[in-house]
GROMACS .gro file of C-alpha atoms in nm:
model
  395
    1MET     CA    1  -8.680  -3.979  -3.105
    2THR     CA    2  -8.681  -3.818  -2.761
    3ASP     CA    3  -8.380  -3.618  -2.881
    4VAL     CA    4  -8.569  -3.501  -3.190
    5LEU     CA    5  -8.861  -3.373  -2.984
    6ALA     CA    6  -8.639  -3.209  -2.721
    7LYS     CA    7  -8.441  -3.029  -2.990
    8THR     CA    8  -8.757  -2.913  -3.169
    9LEU     CA    9  -8.913  -2.777  -2.850
   10VAL     CA   10  -8.603  -2.571  -2.769
   11LEU     CA   11  -8.538  -2.445  -3.124
   12ASN     CA   12  -8.901  -2.333  -3.155
   13ASN     CA   13  -8.893  -2.167  -2.811
   14ALA     CA   14  -9.189  -2.382  -2.707
   15VAL     CA   15  -9.021  -2.489  -2.382
   16ALA     CA   16  -8.719  -2.331  -2.214
   17GLY     CA   17  -8.402  -2.538  -2.228
   18PRO     CA   18  -8.372  -2.583  -1.848
   19MET     CA   19  -8.728  -2.719  -1.832
   20VAL     CA   20  -8.655  -2.970  -2.109
   21GLU     CA   21  -8.343  -3.071  -1.917
   22GLU     CA   22  -8.550  -3.125  -1.602
   23ALA     CA   23  -8.804  -3.338  -1.788
   24LEU     CA   24  -8.530  -3.550  -1.945
   25GLN     CA   25  -8.370  -3.608  -1.606
   26ARG     CA   26  -8.710  -3.685  -1.452
   27GLN     CA   27  -8.755  -3.969  -1.700
   28VAL     CA   28  -8.468  -4.159  -1.537
   29VAL     CA   29  -8.673  -4.228  -1.223
   30HIS     CA   30  -9.033  -4.175  -1.327
   31GLY     CA   31  -9.014  -4.326  -1.674
   32GLY     CA   32  -9.275  -4.237  -1.931
   33SER     CA   33  -9.215  -4.033  -2.245
   34LEU     CA   34  -9.073  -3.682  -2.262
   35ASP     CA   35  -9.418  -3.539  -2.341
   36THR     CA   36  -9.567  -3.700  -2.028
   37ASN     CA   37  -9.300  -3.553  -1.804
   38LEU     CA   38  -9.338  -3.209  -1.961
   39LEU     CA   39  -9.715  -3.215  -1.903
   40GLU     CA   40  -9.667  -3.327  -1.542
   41LEU     CA   41  -9.429  -3.035  -1.491
   42ASP     CA   42  -9.683  -2.793  -1.644
   43ALA     CA   43  -9.407  -2.689  -1.883
   44ILE     CA   44  -9.636  -2.669  -2.187
   45ASP     CA   45 -10.005  -2.708  -2.270
   46GLU     CA   46 -10.117  -3.022  -2.451
   47ALA     CA   47 -10.233  -2.847  -2.771
   48THR     CA   48  -9.897  -2.674  -2.820
   49LEU     CA   49  -9.713  -2.994  -2.733
   50LEU     CA   50  -9.908  -3.189  -2.994
   51TYR     CA   51  -9.824  -2.929  -3.258
   52GLN     CA   52  -9.455  -2.954  -3.170
   53MET     CA   53  -9.465  -3.335  -3.174
   54SER     CA   54  -9.624  -3.326  -3.518
   55GLU     CA   55  -9.347  -3.101  -3.646
   56ALA     CA   56  -9.070  -3.301  -3.479
   57TYR     CA   57  -9.186  -3.638  -3.608
   58GLY     CA   58  -9.325  -3.528  -3.944
   59LEU     CA   59  -9.665  -3.682  -3.869
   60PRO     CA   60 -10.017  -3.542  -3.849
   61ALA     CA   61 -10.148  -3.494  -3.495
   62ALA     CA   62 -10.465  -3.662  -3.369
   63GLU     CA   63 -10.688  -3.436  -3.165
   64PRO     CA   64 -10.772  -3.575  -2.817
   65GLY     CA   65 -11.145  -3.565  -2.891
   66GLU     CA   66 -11.105  -3.805  -3.184
   67ILE     CA   67 -11.041  -4.091  -2.942
   68ASP     CA   68 -11.390  -4.056  -2.795
   69THR     CA   69 -11.551  -4.093  -3.139
   70VAL     CA   70 -11.383  -4.421  -3.239
   71GLY     CA   71 -11.639  -4.671  -3.367
   72ALA     CA   72 -11.690  -5.002  -3.190
   73HIS     CA   73 -11.586  -5.193  -3.503
   74ILE     CA   74 -11.236  -5.043  -3.517
   75PRO     CA   75 -11.075  -5.253  -3.238
   76ARG     CA   76 -11.202  -5.569  -3.403
   77LEU     CA   77 -10.987  -5.491  -3.706
   78PHE     CA   78 -10.671  -5.466  -3.499
   79PRO     CA   79 -10.602  -5.729  -3.231
   80GLN     CA   80 -10.528  -5.597  -2.881
   81LEU     CA   81 -10.207  -5.802  -2.881
   82PHE     CA   82 -10.081  -5.599  -3.178
   83ALA     CA   83 -10.179  -5.273  -3.012
   84GLU     CA   84 -10.011  -5.357  -2.683
   85THR     CA   85  -9.699  -5.506  -2.837
   86TYR     CA   86  -9.627  -5.238  -3.096
   87HIS     CA   87  -9.776  -4.935  -2.914
   88LEU     CA   88 -10.014  -4.866  -3.203
   89VAL     CA   89 -10.382  -4.797  -3.132
   90PRO     CA   90 -10.635  -4.792  -3.421
   91PHE     CA   91 -10.877  -4.501  -3.425
   92ARG     CA   92 -11.001  -4.433  -3.779
   93LEU     CA   93 -11.086  -4.628  -4.096
   94VAL     CA   94 -11.128  -4.443  -4.424
   95GLY     CA   95 -11.167  -4.679  -4.716
   96GLN     CA   96 -10.869  -4.915  -4.690
   97ASN     CA   97 -10.666  -4.674  -4.478
   98LEU     CA   98 -10.643  -4.757  -4.108
   99GLY     CA   99 -10.539  -4.464  -3.891
  100VAL     CA  100 -10.333  -4.562  -3.587
  101LEU     CA  101 -10.227  -4.351  -3.290
  102VAL     CA  102  -9.857  -4.347  -3.208
  103ASN     CA  103  -9.648  -4.160  -2.954
  104ARG     CA  104  -9.340  -4.169  -3.176
  105PRO     CA  105  -9.270  -4.283  -3.532
  106ALA     CA  106  -9.248  -4.656  -3.589
  107GLU     CA  107  -9.027  -4.829  -3.845
  108PRO     CA  108  -9.177  -4.833  -4.197
  109ALA     CA  109  -9.105  -5.206  -4.210
  110LEU     CA  110  -9.348  -5.258  -3.923
  111PHE     CA  111  -9.626  -5.072  -4.105
  112ALA     CA  112  -9.553  -5.266  -4.423
  113ARG     CA  113  -9.591  -5.597  -4.243
  114ILE     CA  114  -9.914  -5.492  -4.070
  115THR     CA  115 -10.050  -5.375  -4.407
  116GLU     CA  116  -9.970  -5.717  -4.553
  117ARG     CA  117 -10.125  -5.897  -4.256
  118LEU     CA  118 -10.448  -5.693  -4.235
  119SER     CA  119 -10.482  -5.590  -4.603
  120LEU     CA  120 -10.519  -5.232  -4.480
  121ALA     CA  121 -10.282  -4.940  -4.532
  122VAL     CA  122 -10.162  -4.817  -4.192
  123LYS     CA  123 -10.154  -4.437  -4.151
  124PRO     CA  124  -9.995  -4.309  -3.828
  125ALA     CA  125 -10.101  -3.998  -3.637
  126VAL     CA  126  -9.908  -3.877  -3.334
  127THR     CA  127 -10.061  -3.821  -2.991
  128THR     CA  128  -9.936  -3.776  -2.638
  129GLU     CA  129  -9.848  -4.081  -2.431
  130VAL     CA  130 -10.131  -4.015  -2.187
  131ARG     CA  131 -10.385  -4.013  -2.474
  132LEU     CA  132 -10.238  -4.336  -2.609
  133HIS     CA  133 -10.301  -4.494  -2.267
  134TYR     CA  134 -10.653  -4.351  -2.268
  135ALA     CA  135 -10.715  -4.496  -2.615
  136MET     CA  136 -10.615  -4.842  -2.490
  137TYR     CA  137 -10.849  -4.794  -2.194
  138ARG     CA  138 -11.141  -4.689  -2.410
  139LEU     CA  139 -11.098  -4.930  -2.703
  140TYR     CA  140 -10.978  -5.245  -2.528
  141GLY     CA  141 -11.099  -5.201  -2.172
  142VAL     CA  142 -10.759  -5.215  -2.004
  143ALA     CA  143 -10.726  -5.031  -1.673
  144LEU     CA  144 -10.550  -4.696  -1.658
  145GLN     CA  145 -10.243  -4.673  -1.441
  146PRO     CA  146 -10.297  -4.410  -1.166
  147ARG     CA  147 -10.026  -4.186  -1.311
  148TYR     CA  148 -10.208  -4.147  -1.642
  149ARG     CA  149 -10.552  -4.132  -1.484
  150ASP     CA  150 -10.433  -3.842  -1.265
  151LEU     CA  151 -10.274  -3.663  -1.561
  152LEU     CA  152 -10.592  -3.696  -1.766
  153ALA     CA  153 -10.785  -3.538  -1.481
  154ARG     CA  154 -10.536  -3.251  -1.468
  155LEU     CA  155 -10.581  -3.201  -1.842
  156GLY     CA  156 -10.954  -3.160  -1.785
  157HIS     CA  157 -11.069  -3.490  -1.933
  158ALA     CA  158 -11.434  -3.536  -1.841
  159ALA     CA  159 -11.506  -3.881  -1.987
  160LEU     CA  160 -11.350  -4.091  -1.711
  161PRO     CA  161 -11.578  -4.262  -1.459
  162ALA     CA  162 -11.615  -4.084  -1.127
  163ASP     CA  163 -11.509  -4.401  -0.945
  164PRO     CA  164 -11.176  -4.525  -1.089
  165THR     CA  165 -11.197  -4.852  -0.897
  166LEU     CA  166 -11.200  -5.150  -1.133
  167PRO     CA  167 -11.260  -5.518  -1.062
  168PRO     CA  168 -10.946  -5.726  -1.002
  169SER     CA  169 -11.009  -5.916  -1.326
  170THR     CA  170 -10.952  -5.600  -1.535
  171LYS     CA  171 -10.604  -5.608  -1.685
  172VAL     CA  172 -10.380  -5.307  -1.637
  173LEU     CA  173 -10.185  -5.203  -1.944
  174SER     CA  174  -9.839  -5.358  -1.925
  175TRP     CA  175  -9.652  -5.061  -2.073
  176GLY     CA  176  -9.381  -4.955  -1.833
  177LEU     CA  177  -9.428  -5.237  -1.582
  178GLY     CA  178  -9.147  -5.469  -1.693
  179GLY     CA  179  -8.971  -5.696  -1.449
  180THR     CA  180  -8.792  -6.027  -1.412
  181THR     CA  181  -8.987  -6.331  -1.300
  182LEU     CA  182  -8.823  -6.579  -1.066
  183ALA     CA  183  -8.919  -6.944  -1.074
  184SER     CA  184  -9.189  -7.042  -0.826
  185GLY     CA  185  -9.048  -7.088  -0.478
  186GLU     CA  186  -8.699  -6.984  -0.587
  187ARG     CA  187  -8.493  -6.749  -0.373
  188PRO     CA  188  -8.166  -6.624  -0.516
  189PRO     CA  189  -7.869  -6.620  -0.278
  190LEU     CA  190  -7.801  -6.280  -0.127
  191THR     CA  191  -7.448  -6.229  -0.255
  192VAL     CA  192  -7.387  -5.863  -0.184
  193SER     CA  193  -7.068  -5.822  -0.387
  194ASP     CA  194  -7.232  -5.971  -0.696
  195LEU     CA  195  -7.543  -5.752  -0.663
  196LEU     CA  196  -7.332  -5.440  -0.606
  197GLY     CA  197  -7.142  -5.522  -0.923
  198ARG     CA  198  -7.464  -5.561  -1.120
  199LEU     CA  199  -7.590  -5.229  -0.986
  200ALA     CA  200  -7.269  -5.057  -1.089
  201SER     CA  201  -7.299  -5.191  -1.444
  202ALA     CA  202  -7.675  -5.119  -1.483
  203THR     CA  203  -7.752  -4.879  -1.767
  204ASP     CA  204  -8.117  -4.801  -1.697
  205ARG     CA  205  -8.366  -4.785  -1.411
  206ASP     CA  206  -8.528  -5.121  -1.495
  207ALA     CA  207  -8.197  -5.303  -1.456
  208ILE     CA  208  -8.139  -5.128  -1.123
  209ILE     CA  209  -8.486  -5.216  -0.994
  210ASP     CA  210  -8.447  -5.578  -1.110
  211VAL     CA  211  -8.139  -5.609  -0.888
  212LEU     CA  212  -8.316  -5.448  -0.594
  213LEU     CA  213  -8.617  -5.679  -0.621
  214GLU     CA  214  -8.393  -5.985  -0.648
  215ALA     CA  215  -8.208  -5.873  -0.336
  216ALA     CA  216  -8.534  -5.832  -0.145
  217LEU     CA  217  -8.664  -6.169  -0.261
  218SER     CA  218  -8.353  -6.342  -0.133
  219THR     CA  219  -8.492  -6.281   0.217
  220PHE     CA  220  -8.859  -6.190   0.184
  221GLU     CA  221  -9.138  -6.379   0.011
  222PHE     CA  222  -9.294  -6.062  -0.131
  223ALA     CA  223  -9.147  -5.740  -0.269
  224ALA     CA  224  -9.277  -5.438  -0.459
  225ILE     CA  225  -9.156  -5.093  -0.564
  226PHE     CA  226  -9.363  -4.776  -0.530
  227LEU     CA  227  -9.278  -4.440  -0.688
  228VAL     CA  228  -9.334  -4.098  -0.533
  229HIS     CA  229  -9.524  -3.862  -0.764
  230GLY     CA  230  -9.552  -3.534  -0.577
  231GLU     CA  231  -9.776  -3.613  -0.281
  232GLN     CA  232  -9.897  -3.945  -0.422
  233ILE     CA  233  -9.744  -4.288  -0.369
  234ASN     CA  234  -9.810  -4.492  -0.683
  235GLY     CA  235  -9.744  -4.863  -0.725
  236TRP     CA  236  -9.504  -4.951  -1.004
  237ARG     CA  237  -9.335  -5.292  -0.997
  238GLY     CA  238  -9.387  -5.629  -0.835
  239MET     CA  239  -9.178  -5.944  -0.837
  240ASP     CA  240  -9.365  -6.091  -1.136
  241PRO     CA  241  -9.626  -5.974  -1.390
  242GLU     CA  242  -9.919  -6.093  -1.177
  243THR     CA  243  -9.793  -5.902  -0.873
  244SER     CA  244  -9.724  -5.594  -1.085
  245GLN     CA  245 -10.086  -5.600  -1.201
  246ARG     CA  246 -10.192  -5.564  -0.838
  247VAL     CA  247  -9.922  -5.318  -0.739
  248VAL     CA  248  -9.973  -5.074  -1.025
  249ARG     CA  249 -10.339  -5.016  -0.930
  250ILE     CA  250 -10.242  -4.872  -0.593
  251SER     CA  251 -10.227  -4.497  -0.543
  252LEU     CA  252 -10.225  -4.341  -0.197
  253PRO     CA  253 -10.198  -3.972  -0.105
  254VAL     CA  254  -9.931  -3.916   0.157
  255GLU     CA  255 -10.182  -3.731   0.374
  256LEU     CA  256 -10.349  -4.064   0.458
  257PRO     CA  257 -10.207  -4.247   0.763
  258SER     CA  258 -10.053  -4.536   0.573
  259VAL     CA  259  -9.717  -4.689   0.653
  260PHE     CA  260  -9.584  -4.496   0.352
  261GLN     CA  261  -9.650  -4.172   0.535
  262THR     CA  262  -9.375  -4.252   0.785
  263ILE     CA  263  -9.117  -4.308   0.510
  264TYR     CA  264  -9.229  -3.995   0.324
  265ALA     CA  265  -9.190  -3.782   0.636
  266THR     CA  266  -8.863  -3.923   0.774
  267HIS     CA  267  -8.680  -4.070   0.470
  268GLY     CA  268  -8.586  -4.350   0.709
  269HIS     CA  269  -8.667  -4.720   0.686
  270TYR     CA  270  -8.934  -4.912   0.878
  271LEU     CA  271  -8.917  -5.271   0.998
  272GLY     CA  272  -9.200  -5.430   1.192
  273PRO     CA  273  -9.571  -5.518   1.173
  274LEU     CA  274  -9.784  -5.269   0.985
  275PRO     CA  275  -9.980  -5.038   1.217
  276ALA     CA  276 -10.341  -5.155   1.238
  277ASN     CA  277 -10.563  -4.903   1.062
  278SER     CA  278 -10.805  -4.904   0.772
  279ILE     CA  279 -10.555  -4.763   0.521
  280ASN     CA  280 -10.289  -5.028   0.585
  281THR     CA  281 -10.554  -5.299   0.592
  282ARG     CA  282 -10.677  -5.188   0.250
  283LEU     CA  283 -10.321  -5.172   0.121
  284LEU     CA  284 -10.259  -5.534   0.221
  285GLU     CA  285 -10.588  -5.642   0.067
  286GLU     CA  286 -10.502  -5.477  -0.264
  287LEU     CA  287 -10.162  -5.644  -0.259
  288GLY     CA  288 -10.322  -5.980  -0.179
  289ARG     CA  289 -10.117  -6.013   0.139
  290ALA     CA  290 -10.207  -6.117   0.494
  291PRO     CA  291 -10.080  -5.898   0.780
  292PRO     CA  292  -9.709  -5.990   0.804
  293ARG     CA  293  -9.508  -6.052   1.114
  294ALA     CA  294  -9.260  -5.794   0.989
  295ALA     CA  295  -9.260  -5.568   0.684
  296LEU     CA  296  -8.961  -5.374   0.557
  297LEU     CA  297  -9.008  -5.035   0.395
  298ALA     CA  298  -8.686  -4.882   0.264
  299PRO     CA  299  -8.656  -4.537   0.103
  300LEU     CA  300  -8.507  -4.508  -0.244
  301LEU     CA  301  -8.330  -4.173  -0.219
  302VAL     CA  302  -8.200  -4.006  -0.533
  303GLY     CA  303  -8.003  -3.689  -0.481
  304GLY     CA  304  -8.144  -3.658  -0.130
  305ARG     CA  305  -8.504  -3.676  -0.257
  306LEU     CA  306  -8.743  -3.961  -0.191
  307ALA     CA  307  -8.799  -4.113  -0.535
  308GLY     CA  308  -8.944  -4.451  -0.439
  309ILE     CA  309  -9.012  -4.699  -0.162
  310LEU     CA  310  -8.930  -5.069  -0.143
  311LEU     CA  311  -9.199  -5.269   0.041
  312ALA     CA  312  -9.121  -5.629   0.137
  313ASP     CA  313  -9.261  -5.883   0.382
  314ASN     CA  314  -9.190  -6.241   0.480
  315GLY     CA  315  -9.540  -6.347   0.579
  316PRO     CA  316  -9.553  -6.509   0.924
  317ARG     CA  317  -9.175  -6.553   0.945
  318GLY     CA  318  -8.916  -6.318   1.084
  319VAL     CA  319  -8.604  -6.195   0.905
  320PRO     CA  320  -8.238  -6.193   1.016
  321SER     CA  321  -8.114  -5.843   1.096
  322LYS     CA  322  -7.794  -5.899   0.894
  323ARG     CA  323  -7.995  -5.964   0.580
  324VAL     CA  324  -8.210  -5.656   0.640
  325ALA     CA  325  -7.893  -5.449   0.672
  326ALA     CA  326  -7.765  -5.588   0.341
  327ILE     CA  327  -8.090  -5.501   0.164
  328LEU     CA  328  -8.081  -5.149   0.307
  329LEU     CA  329  -7.726  -5.114   0.177
  330LEU     CA  330  -7.834  -5.229  -0.169
  331THR     CA  331  -8.134  -4.992  -0.165
  332HIS     CA  332  -7.903  -4.703  -0.078
  333ARG     CA  333  -7.664  -4.803  -0.357
  334ALA     CA  334  -7.954  -4.834  -0.603
  335GLY     CA  335  -8.043  -4.473  -0.529
  336MET     CA  336  -7.682  -4.370  -0.593
  337CYS     CA  337  -7.688  -4.557  -0.926
  338LEU     CA  338  -8.006  -4.377  -1.029
  339GLU     CA  339  -7.843  -4.049  -0.932
  340GLU     CA  340  -7.548  -4.134  -1.157
  341LEU     CA  341  -7.787  -4.206  -1.444
  342ILE     CA  342  -7.944  -3.865  -1.387
  343ARG     CA  343  -7.600  -3.697  -1.400
  344ARG     CA  344  -7.533  -3.866  -1.732
  345ARG     CA  345  -7.875  -3.767  -1.861
  346LYS     CA  346  -7.816  -3.409  -1.744
  347ALA     CA  347  -7.488  -3.388  -1.934
  348ARG     CA  348  -7.661  -3.523  -2.244
  349ALA     CA  349  -7.957  -3.289  -2.198
  350VAL     CA  350  -7.736  -2.981  -2.162
  351SER     CA  351  -7.558  -3.077  -2.484
  352LEU     CA  352  -7.886  -3.155  -2.655
  353VAL     CA  353  -8.061  -2.824  -2.594
  354ARG     CA  354  -7.766  -2.617  -2.718
  355ASP     CA  355  -7.817  -2.477  -3.067
  356ASP     CA  356  -7.510  -2.657  -3.203
  357ALA     CA  357  -7.605  -3.001  -3.067
  358PRO     CA  358  -7.670  -3.271  -3.330
  359VAL     CA  359  -8.001  -3.454  -3.345
  360VAL     CA  360  -7.946  -3.826  -3.287
  361GLU     CA  361  -8.184  -4.048  -3.479
  362ASP     CA  362  -8.285  -4.387  -3.347
  363THR     CA  363  -8.146  -4.683  -3.539
  364PRO     CA  364  -8.429  -4.880  -3.705
  365THR     CA  365  -8.467  -5.240  -3.598
  366GLU     CA  366  -8.480  -5.507  -3.866
  367LEU     CA  367  -8.808  -5.698  -3.845
  368GLY     CA  368  -8.855  -6.059  -3.944
  369ASP     CA  369  -9.143  -6.302  -3.968
  370ALA     CA  370  -9.116  -6.383  -3.598
  371ASP     CA  371  -9.231  -6.033  -3.514
  372PHE     CA  372  -9.578  -6.118  -3.639
  373GLU     CA  373  -9.617  -6.461  -3.490
  374PRO     CA  374  -9.868  -6.498  -3.203
  375ILE     CA  375  -9.712  -6.356  -2.889
  376SER     CA  376  -9.737  -6.561  -2.571
  377GLU     CA  377  -9.852  -6.369  -2.264
  378ALA     CA  378  -9.691  -6.623  -2.029
  379PRO     CA  379  -9.424  -6.463  -1.810
  380VAL     CA  380  -9.064  -6.523  -1.907
  381VAL     CA  381  -8.886  -6.708  -1.629
  382ARG     CA  382  -8.526  -6.610  -1.586
  383ALA     CA  383  -8.306  -6.758  -1.320
  384PRO     CA  384  -8.084  -6.513  -1.134
  385PRO     CA  385  -7.718  -6.510  -1.243
  386PRO     CA  386  -7.488  -6.739  -1.045
  387PRO     CA  387  -7.293  -6.573  -0.764
  388ALA     CA  388  -6.933  -6.476  -0.825
  389PRO     CA  389  -6.699  -6.766  -0.740
  390THR     CA  390  -6.512  -6.566  -0.481
  391ALA     CA  391  -6.816  -6.423  -0.303
  392ALA     CA  392  -6.978  -6.626  -0.030
  393PRO     CA  393  -7.353  -6.588   0.033
  394MET     CA  394  -7.455  -6.424   0.353
  395PRO     CA  395  -7.592  -6.653   0.625
   0.00000   0.00000   0.00000
């Protein structure tokens, strides 16, 4: 459906082709939907974008202000688990018709099953991804990720609290966090040839970051990935869902004297104790970490630009220099793999925005009864793949 929207925007002259291409490429590293990336690039205003999304998807558009008028009874009709799992947020009830916010069309089979389950006819209305996040924040009390909180502020939203700080018990919306969970106390062997092979075969950024986190956790007891959004360093991924919930709350401007500032300025790596100052102390507190003997910060460079930062520490223990070198190599290769994904996306984007390019529809997914069974929120534990028989682990 990203292709449908991109094609519509270009054909209607709502956004210039090169800007659509840039937004599509930006998705490779930053994630999020096409509309989010376009808004962050100031390529189009939200009202025009909503109109174009409505035309592209053949759905009515929900005005942003409608989210602030949702009645308190509406969320009770639609369990939060449904909303978070299927990316549908209820906002209006007229008779037996339940209006739900979507960022893209969902399969009719999904709506049919929800209608059967709730005895309400589900009527979708399209909205931007940032407003869908805001609806989850307002209706279910989940915390906004810094990226979407910042974008709402840029769009002139006045209903957010002045102090965005939320208690640790407040759950952050899981959309976009992802991640593989290793068994407690488990450290995968650092088999460089195997990990390089997995990086080379990765087809999306999540698979690349999974490999990078596994590599870091072969040596360090903690690892997290931060993304660079302009002059902000925003937390993105941890080594498990619980860690990601902590990491994703963190947002630091590069002007503050944090350890990230050094990486941002030099594009080099850092290995050692974190400099003692209030910013780094707060960073460790938010991560739930004690001051480590040595922390590793490695730049994730994509096309020569700083796209992200790997932060890892081993608590009170030191780390062998050979293992640090291997992780730096893998971080560098991860950046090259992301760059290759961008090249592929660019080739697709150039083809897509040409007038003669076909629109590729998504293939609907067949839904069964299991899709509407209670969904466990326990993390899925996946062991790392065994090392290749011919590759010996590093000492």
